[in-house]
PDB file of C-alpha atoms in Angstrom:
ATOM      1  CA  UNK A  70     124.316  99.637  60.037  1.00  0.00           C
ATOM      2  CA  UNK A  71     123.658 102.772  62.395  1.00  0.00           C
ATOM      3  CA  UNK A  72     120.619 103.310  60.093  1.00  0.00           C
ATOM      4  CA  UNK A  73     118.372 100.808  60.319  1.00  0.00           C
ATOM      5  CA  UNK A  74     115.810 100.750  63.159  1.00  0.00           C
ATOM      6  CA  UNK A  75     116.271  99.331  66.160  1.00  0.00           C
ATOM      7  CA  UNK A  76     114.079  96.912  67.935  1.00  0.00           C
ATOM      8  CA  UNK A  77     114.252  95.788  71.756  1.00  0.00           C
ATOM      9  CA  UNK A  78     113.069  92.643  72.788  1.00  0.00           C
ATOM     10  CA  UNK A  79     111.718  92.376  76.723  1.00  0.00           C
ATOM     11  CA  UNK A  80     109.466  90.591  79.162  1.00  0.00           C
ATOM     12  CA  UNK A  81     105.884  91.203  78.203  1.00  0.00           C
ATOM     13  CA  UNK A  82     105.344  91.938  81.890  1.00  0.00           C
ATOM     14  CA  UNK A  83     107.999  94.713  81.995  1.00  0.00           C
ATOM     15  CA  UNK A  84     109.824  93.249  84.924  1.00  0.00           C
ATOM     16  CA  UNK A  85     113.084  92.978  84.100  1.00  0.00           C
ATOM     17  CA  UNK A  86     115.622  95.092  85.624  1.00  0.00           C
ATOM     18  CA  UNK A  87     118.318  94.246  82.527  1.00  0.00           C
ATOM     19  CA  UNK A  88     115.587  95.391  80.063  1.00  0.00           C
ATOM     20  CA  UNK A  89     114.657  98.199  82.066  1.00  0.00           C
ATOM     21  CA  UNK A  90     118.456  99.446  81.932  1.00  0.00           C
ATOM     22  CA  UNK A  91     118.334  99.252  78.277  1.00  0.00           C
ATOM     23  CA  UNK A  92     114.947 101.277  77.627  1.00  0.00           C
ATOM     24  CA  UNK A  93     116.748 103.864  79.781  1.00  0.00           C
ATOM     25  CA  UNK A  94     120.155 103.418  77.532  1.00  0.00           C
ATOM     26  CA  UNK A  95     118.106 103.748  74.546  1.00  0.00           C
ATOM     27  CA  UNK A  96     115.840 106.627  75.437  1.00  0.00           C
ATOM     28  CA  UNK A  97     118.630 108.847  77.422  1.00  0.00           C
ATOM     29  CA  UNK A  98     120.762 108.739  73.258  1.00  0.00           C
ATOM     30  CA  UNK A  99     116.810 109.756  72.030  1.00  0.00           C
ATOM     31  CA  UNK A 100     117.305 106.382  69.836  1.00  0.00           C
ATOM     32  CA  UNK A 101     114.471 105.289  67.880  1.00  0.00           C
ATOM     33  CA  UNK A 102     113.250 101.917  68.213  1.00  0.00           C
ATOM     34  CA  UNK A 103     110.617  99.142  68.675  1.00  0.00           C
ATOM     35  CA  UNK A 104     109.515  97.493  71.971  1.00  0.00           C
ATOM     36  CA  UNK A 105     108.874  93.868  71.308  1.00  0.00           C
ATOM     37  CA  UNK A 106     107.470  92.001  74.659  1.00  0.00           C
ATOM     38  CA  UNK A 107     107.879  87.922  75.064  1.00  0.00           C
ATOM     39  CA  UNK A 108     105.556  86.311  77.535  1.00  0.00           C
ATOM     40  CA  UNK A 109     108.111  84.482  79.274  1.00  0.00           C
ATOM     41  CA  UNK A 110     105.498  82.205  80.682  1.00  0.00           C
ATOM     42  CA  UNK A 111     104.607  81.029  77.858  1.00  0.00           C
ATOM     43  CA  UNK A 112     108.032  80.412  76.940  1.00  0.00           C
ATOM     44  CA  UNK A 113     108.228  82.443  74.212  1.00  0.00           C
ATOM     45  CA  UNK A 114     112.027  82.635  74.111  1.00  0.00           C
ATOM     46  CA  UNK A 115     112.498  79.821  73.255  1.00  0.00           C
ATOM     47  CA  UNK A 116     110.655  79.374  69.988  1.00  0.00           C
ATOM     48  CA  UNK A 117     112.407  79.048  67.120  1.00  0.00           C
ATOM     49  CA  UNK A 118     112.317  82.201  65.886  1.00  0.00           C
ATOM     50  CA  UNK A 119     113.611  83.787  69.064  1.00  0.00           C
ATOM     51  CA  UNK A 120     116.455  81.503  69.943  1.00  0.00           C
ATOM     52  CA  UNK A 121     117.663  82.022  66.399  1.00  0.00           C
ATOM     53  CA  UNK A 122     117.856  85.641  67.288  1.00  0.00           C
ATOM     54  CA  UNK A 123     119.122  85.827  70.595  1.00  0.00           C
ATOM     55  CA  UNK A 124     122.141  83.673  71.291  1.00  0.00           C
ATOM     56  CA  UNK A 125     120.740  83.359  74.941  1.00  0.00           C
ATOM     57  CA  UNK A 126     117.725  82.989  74.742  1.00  0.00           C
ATOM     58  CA  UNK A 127     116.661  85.456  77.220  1.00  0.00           C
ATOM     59  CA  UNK A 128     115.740  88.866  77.450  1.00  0.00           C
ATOM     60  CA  UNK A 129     116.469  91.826  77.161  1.00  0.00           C
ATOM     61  CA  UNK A 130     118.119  91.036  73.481  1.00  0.00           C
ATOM     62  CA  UNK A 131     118.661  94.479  71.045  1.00  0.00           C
ATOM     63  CA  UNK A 132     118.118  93.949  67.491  1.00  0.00           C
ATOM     64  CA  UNK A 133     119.400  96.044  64.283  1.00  0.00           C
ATOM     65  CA  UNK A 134     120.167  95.172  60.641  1.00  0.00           C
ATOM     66  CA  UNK A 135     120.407  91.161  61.350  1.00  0.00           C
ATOM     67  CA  UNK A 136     122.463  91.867  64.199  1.00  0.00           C
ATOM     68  CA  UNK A 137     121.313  90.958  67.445  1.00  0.00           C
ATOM     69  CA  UNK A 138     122.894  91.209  71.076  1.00  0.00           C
ATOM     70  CA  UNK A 139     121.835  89.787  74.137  1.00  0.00           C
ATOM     71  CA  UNK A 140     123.091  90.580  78.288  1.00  0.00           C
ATOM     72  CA  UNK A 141     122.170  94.211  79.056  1.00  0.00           C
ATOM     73  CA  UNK A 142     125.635  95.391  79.926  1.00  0.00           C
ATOM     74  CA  UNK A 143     127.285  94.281  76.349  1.00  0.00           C
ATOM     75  CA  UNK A 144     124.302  96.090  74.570  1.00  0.00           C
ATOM     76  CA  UNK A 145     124.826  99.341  76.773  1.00  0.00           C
ATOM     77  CA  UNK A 146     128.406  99.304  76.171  1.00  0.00           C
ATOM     78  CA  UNK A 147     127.387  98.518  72.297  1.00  0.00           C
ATOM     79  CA  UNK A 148     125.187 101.023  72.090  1.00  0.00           C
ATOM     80  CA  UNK A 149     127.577 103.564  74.031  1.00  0.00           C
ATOM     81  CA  UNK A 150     130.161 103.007  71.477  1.00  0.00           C
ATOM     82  CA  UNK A 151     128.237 103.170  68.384  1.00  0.00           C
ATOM     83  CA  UNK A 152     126.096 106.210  68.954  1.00  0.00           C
ATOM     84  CA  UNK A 153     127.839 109.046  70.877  1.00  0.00           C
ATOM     85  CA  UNK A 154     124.880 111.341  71.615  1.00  0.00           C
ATOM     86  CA  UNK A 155     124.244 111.711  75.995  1.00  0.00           C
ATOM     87  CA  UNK A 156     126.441 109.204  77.022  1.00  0.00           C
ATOM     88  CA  UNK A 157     125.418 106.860  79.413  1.00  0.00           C
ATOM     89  CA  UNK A 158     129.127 105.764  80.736  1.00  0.00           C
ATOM     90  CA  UNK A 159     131.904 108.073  81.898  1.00  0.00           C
ATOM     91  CA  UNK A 160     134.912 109.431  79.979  1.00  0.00           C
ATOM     92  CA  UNK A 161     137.496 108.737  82.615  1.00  0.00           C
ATOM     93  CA  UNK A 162     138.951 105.419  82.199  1.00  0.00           C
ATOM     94  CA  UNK A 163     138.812 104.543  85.973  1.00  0.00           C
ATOM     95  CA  UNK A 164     135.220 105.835  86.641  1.00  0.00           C
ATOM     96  CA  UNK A 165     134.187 104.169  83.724  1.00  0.00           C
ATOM     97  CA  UNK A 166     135.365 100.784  84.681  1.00  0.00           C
ATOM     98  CA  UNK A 167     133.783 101.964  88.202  1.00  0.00           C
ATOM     99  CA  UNK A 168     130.313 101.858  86.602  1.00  0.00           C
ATOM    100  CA  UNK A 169     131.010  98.640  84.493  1.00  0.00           C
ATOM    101  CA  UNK A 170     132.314  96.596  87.919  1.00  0.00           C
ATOM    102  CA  UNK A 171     128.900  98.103  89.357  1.00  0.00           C
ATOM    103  CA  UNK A 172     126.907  96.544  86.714  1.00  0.00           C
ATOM    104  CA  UNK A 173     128.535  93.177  86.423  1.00  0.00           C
ATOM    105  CA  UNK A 174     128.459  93.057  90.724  1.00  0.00           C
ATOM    106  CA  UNK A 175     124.868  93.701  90.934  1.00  0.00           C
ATOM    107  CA  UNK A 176     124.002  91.006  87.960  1.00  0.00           C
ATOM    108  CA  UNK A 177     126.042  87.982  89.457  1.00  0.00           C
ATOM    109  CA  UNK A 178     125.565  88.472  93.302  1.00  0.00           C
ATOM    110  CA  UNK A 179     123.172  88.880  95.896  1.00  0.00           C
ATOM    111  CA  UNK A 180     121.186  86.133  94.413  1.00  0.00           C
ATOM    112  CA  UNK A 181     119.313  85.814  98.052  1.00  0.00           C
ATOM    113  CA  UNK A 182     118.161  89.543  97.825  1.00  0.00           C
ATOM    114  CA  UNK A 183     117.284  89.037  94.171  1.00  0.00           C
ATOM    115  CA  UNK A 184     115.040  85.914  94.705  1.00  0.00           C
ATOM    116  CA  UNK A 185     113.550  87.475  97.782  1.00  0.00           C
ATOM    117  CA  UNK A 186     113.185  90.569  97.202  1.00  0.00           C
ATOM    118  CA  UNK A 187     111.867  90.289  93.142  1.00  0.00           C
ATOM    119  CA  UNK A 188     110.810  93.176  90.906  1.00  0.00           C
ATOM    120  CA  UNK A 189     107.419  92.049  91.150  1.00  0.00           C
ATOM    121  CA  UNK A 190     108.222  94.373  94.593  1.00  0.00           C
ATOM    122  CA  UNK A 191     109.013  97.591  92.750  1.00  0.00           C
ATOM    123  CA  UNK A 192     106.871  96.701  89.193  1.00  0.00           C
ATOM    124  CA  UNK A 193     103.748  95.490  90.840  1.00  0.00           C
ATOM    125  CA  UNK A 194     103.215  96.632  94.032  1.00  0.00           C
ATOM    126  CA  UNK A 195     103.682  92.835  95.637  1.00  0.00           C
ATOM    127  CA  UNK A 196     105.005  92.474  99.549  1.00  0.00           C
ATOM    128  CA  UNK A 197     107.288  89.978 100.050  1.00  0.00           C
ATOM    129  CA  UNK A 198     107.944  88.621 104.025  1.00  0.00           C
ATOM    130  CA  UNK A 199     110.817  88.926 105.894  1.00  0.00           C
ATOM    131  CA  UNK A 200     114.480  87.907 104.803  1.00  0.00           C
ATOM    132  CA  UNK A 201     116.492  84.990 105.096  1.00  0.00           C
ATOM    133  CA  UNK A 202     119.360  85.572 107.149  1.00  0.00           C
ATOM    134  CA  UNK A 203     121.323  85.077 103.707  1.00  0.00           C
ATOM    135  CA  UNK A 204     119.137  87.466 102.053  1.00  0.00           C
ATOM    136  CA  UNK A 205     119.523  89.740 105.500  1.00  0.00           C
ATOM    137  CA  UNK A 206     123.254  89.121 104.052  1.00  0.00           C
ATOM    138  CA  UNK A 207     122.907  90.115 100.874  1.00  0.00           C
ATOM    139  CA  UNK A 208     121.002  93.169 102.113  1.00  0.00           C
ATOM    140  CA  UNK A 209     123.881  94.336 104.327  1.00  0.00           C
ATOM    141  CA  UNK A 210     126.588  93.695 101.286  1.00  0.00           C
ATOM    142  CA  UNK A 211     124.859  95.813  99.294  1.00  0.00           C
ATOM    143  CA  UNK A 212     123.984  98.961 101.341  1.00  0.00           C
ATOM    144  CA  UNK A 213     127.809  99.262 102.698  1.00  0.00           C
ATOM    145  CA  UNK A 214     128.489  99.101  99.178  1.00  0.00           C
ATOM    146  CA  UNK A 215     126.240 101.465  98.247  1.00  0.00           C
ATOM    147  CA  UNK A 216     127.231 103.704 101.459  1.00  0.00           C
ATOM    148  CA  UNK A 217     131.256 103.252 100.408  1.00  0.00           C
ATOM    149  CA  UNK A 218     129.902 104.473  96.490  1.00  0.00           C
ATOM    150  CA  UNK A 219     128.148 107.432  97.543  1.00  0.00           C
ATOM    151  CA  UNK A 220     128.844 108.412 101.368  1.00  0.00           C
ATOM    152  CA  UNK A 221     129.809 111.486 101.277  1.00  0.00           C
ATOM    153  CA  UNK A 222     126.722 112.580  99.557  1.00  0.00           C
ATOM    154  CA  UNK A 223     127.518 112.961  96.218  1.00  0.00           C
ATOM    155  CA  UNK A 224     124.080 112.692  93.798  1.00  0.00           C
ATOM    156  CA  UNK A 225     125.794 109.969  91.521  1.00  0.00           C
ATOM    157  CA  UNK A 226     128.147 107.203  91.483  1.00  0.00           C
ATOM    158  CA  UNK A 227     130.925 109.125  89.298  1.00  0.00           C
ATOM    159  CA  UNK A 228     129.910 112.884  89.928  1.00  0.00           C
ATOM    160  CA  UNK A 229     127.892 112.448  86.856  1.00  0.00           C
ATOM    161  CA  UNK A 230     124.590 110.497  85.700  1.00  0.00           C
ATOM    162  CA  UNK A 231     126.112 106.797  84.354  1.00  0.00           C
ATOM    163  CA  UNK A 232     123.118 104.027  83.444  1.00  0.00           C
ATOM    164  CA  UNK A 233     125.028 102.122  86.802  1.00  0.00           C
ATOM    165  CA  UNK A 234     122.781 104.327  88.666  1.00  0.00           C
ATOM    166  CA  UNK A 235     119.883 103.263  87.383  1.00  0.00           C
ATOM    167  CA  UNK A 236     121.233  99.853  87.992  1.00  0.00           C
ATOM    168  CA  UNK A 237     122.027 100.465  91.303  1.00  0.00           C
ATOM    169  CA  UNK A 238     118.753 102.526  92.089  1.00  0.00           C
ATOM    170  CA  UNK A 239     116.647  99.252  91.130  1.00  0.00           C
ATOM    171  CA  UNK A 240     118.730  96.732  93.536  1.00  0.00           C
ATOM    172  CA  UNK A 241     118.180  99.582  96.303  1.00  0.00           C
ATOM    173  CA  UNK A 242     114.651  99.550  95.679  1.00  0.00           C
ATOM    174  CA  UNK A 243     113.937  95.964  96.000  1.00  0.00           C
ATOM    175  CA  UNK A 244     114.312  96.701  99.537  1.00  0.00           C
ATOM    176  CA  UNK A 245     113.000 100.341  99.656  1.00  0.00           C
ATOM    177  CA  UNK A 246     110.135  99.865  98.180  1.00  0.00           C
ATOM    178  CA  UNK A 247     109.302  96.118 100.515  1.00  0.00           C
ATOM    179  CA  UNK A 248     109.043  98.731 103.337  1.00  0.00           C
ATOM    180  CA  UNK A 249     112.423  96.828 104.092  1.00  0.00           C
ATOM    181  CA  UNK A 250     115.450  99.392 106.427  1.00  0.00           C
ATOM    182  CA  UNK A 251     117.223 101.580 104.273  1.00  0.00           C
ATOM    183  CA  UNK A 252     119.545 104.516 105.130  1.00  0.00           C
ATOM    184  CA  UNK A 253     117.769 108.149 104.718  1.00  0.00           C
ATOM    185  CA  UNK A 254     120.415 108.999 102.490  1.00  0.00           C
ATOM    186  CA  UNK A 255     120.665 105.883  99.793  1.00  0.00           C
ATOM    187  CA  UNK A 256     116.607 106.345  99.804  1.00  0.00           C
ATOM    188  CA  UNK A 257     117.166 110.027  98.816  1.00  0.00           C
ATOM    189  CA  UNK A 258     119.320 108.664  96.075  1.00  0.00           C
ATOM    190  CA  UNK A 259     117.008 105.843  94.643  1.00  0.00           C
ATOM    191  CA  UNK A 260     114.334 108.166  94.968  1.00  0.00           C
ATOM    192  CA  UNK A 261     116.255 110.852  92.406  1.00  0.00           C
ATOM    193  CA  UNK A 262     117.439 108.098  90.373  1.00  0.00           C
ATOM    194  CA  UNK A 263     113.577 106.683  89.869  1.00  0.00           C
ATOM    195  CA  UNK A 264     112.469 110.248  88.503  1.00  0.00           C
ATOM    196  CA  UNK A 265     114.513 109.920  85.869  1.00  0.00           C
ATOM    197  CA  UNK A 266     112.129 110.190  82.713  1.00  0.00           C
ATOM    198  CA  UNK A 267     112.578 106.946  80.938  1.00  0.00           C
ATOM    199  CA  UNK A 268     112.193 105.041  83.959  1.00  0.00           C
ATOM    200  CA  UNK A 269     108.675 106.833  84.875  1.00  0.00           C
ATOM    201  CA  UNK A 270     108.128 105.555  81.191  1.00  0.00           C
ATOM    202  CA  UNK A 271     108.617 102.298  81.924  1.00  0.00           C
ATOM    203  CA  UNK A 272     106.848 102.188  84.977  1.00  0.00           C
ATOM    204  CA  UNK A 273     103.683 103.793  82.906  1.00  0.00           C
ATOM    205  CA  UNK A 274     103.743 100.710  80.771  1.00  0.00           C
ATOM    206  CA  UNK A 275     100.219  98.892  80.445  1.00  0.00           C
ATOM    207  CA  UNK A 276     100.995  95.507  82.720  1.00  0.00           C
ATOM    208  CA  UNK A 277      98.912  92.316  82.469  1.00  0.00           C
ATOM    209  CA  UNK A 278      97.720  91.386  85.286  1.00  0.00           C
ATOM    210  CA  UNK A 279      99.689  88.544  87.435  1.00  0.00           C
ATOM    211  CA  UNK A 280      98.630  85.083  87.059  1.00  0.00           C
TER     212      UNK A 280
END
């Protein structure tokens, strides 16, 4: 089943920050595969085509040999276990679960930030207004976390590059890249982590223009 081509299925607008994460997956283990966009708008996930695929309906879903997978963090950790080129998650048991309570934290919280702070911010270029004081909140959470991850400097989460930093890089740049207060140092970070040559592929994508 390792064979047969692979084919990614995203937001035609290239906004997501869970598709994102896979291109990066899938590019860093120089995997092969199709880019298939979905105008969410139009509600293209949910045709029937599409929700017989993906059992979510929702994107980003990873397709190969009939089997699909949907939610970014199972197809990283699918892909990471069946292709073991440039891994993308550590070795050590307790860094690697490090990275994987990263990635499920920063996909089930700070659902103020996320909403006010979208990735129409960091993908298009828009300005959004001031917080909320729960999105103030949510901003606070998430830059002591960041600060408690990587305060004493150190260029990644786990002393090596882990996809969670790409993860993490995108949250911190909802903020960042508002214009929004952000310690010198987690900016350095981002900044490093945004340079990372998938992601400037990503961001090179042709975009339609918002509605």
């Amino acid at each position: 089943m390792n064979n047969a081509r692979l084919r990614l299925y995203v937001d035609a607008q290239y906004t997501s920050p869970y598709a994102l994460s896979v291109f990066v997956a899938l590019r860093e283990k120089a995997l092969e595969f199709d880019l298939q966009p979905l105008d969410l708008d139009a509600h293209e996930q949910q045709a029937q085509g599409y929700a017989g695929l993906s059992l979510t309906q929702r994107v980003p879903t990873l397709e190969q040999g009939g089997f699909a997978l949907s939610e970014s963090s199972a197809i990283t950790e699918y892909l990471e276990e069946q292709f073991a080129q440039a891994p993308i998650y550590p070795r050590d048991a307790r860094q690697r679960a490090r990275v994987r309570q990263v990635q499920a934290w920063l996909r089930s919280d700070l659902q103020a930030l996320r909403q006010e702070r979208s990735t129409l911010v960091i993908f298009y270029g828009q300005k959004a207004g001031p917080l909320s004081a729960a999105g103030e909140a949510a901003a606070r959470k998430l830059i002591e976390a960041a600060q408690l991850l990587l305060g004493d400097g150190r260029e990644y989460l786990c002393g090596q590059w882990s996809i969670a930093d790409i993860d993490l890089a995108l949250m911190l740049n909802r903020l960042i890249l508002n214009g929004d207060p952000v310690p010198a140092g987690l900016v350095d970070y981002a900044r490093r982590q945004w340079q990372h040559p998938a992601v400037q592929e990503w961001l090179a994508l042709s975009r339609p223009a918002l509605g």
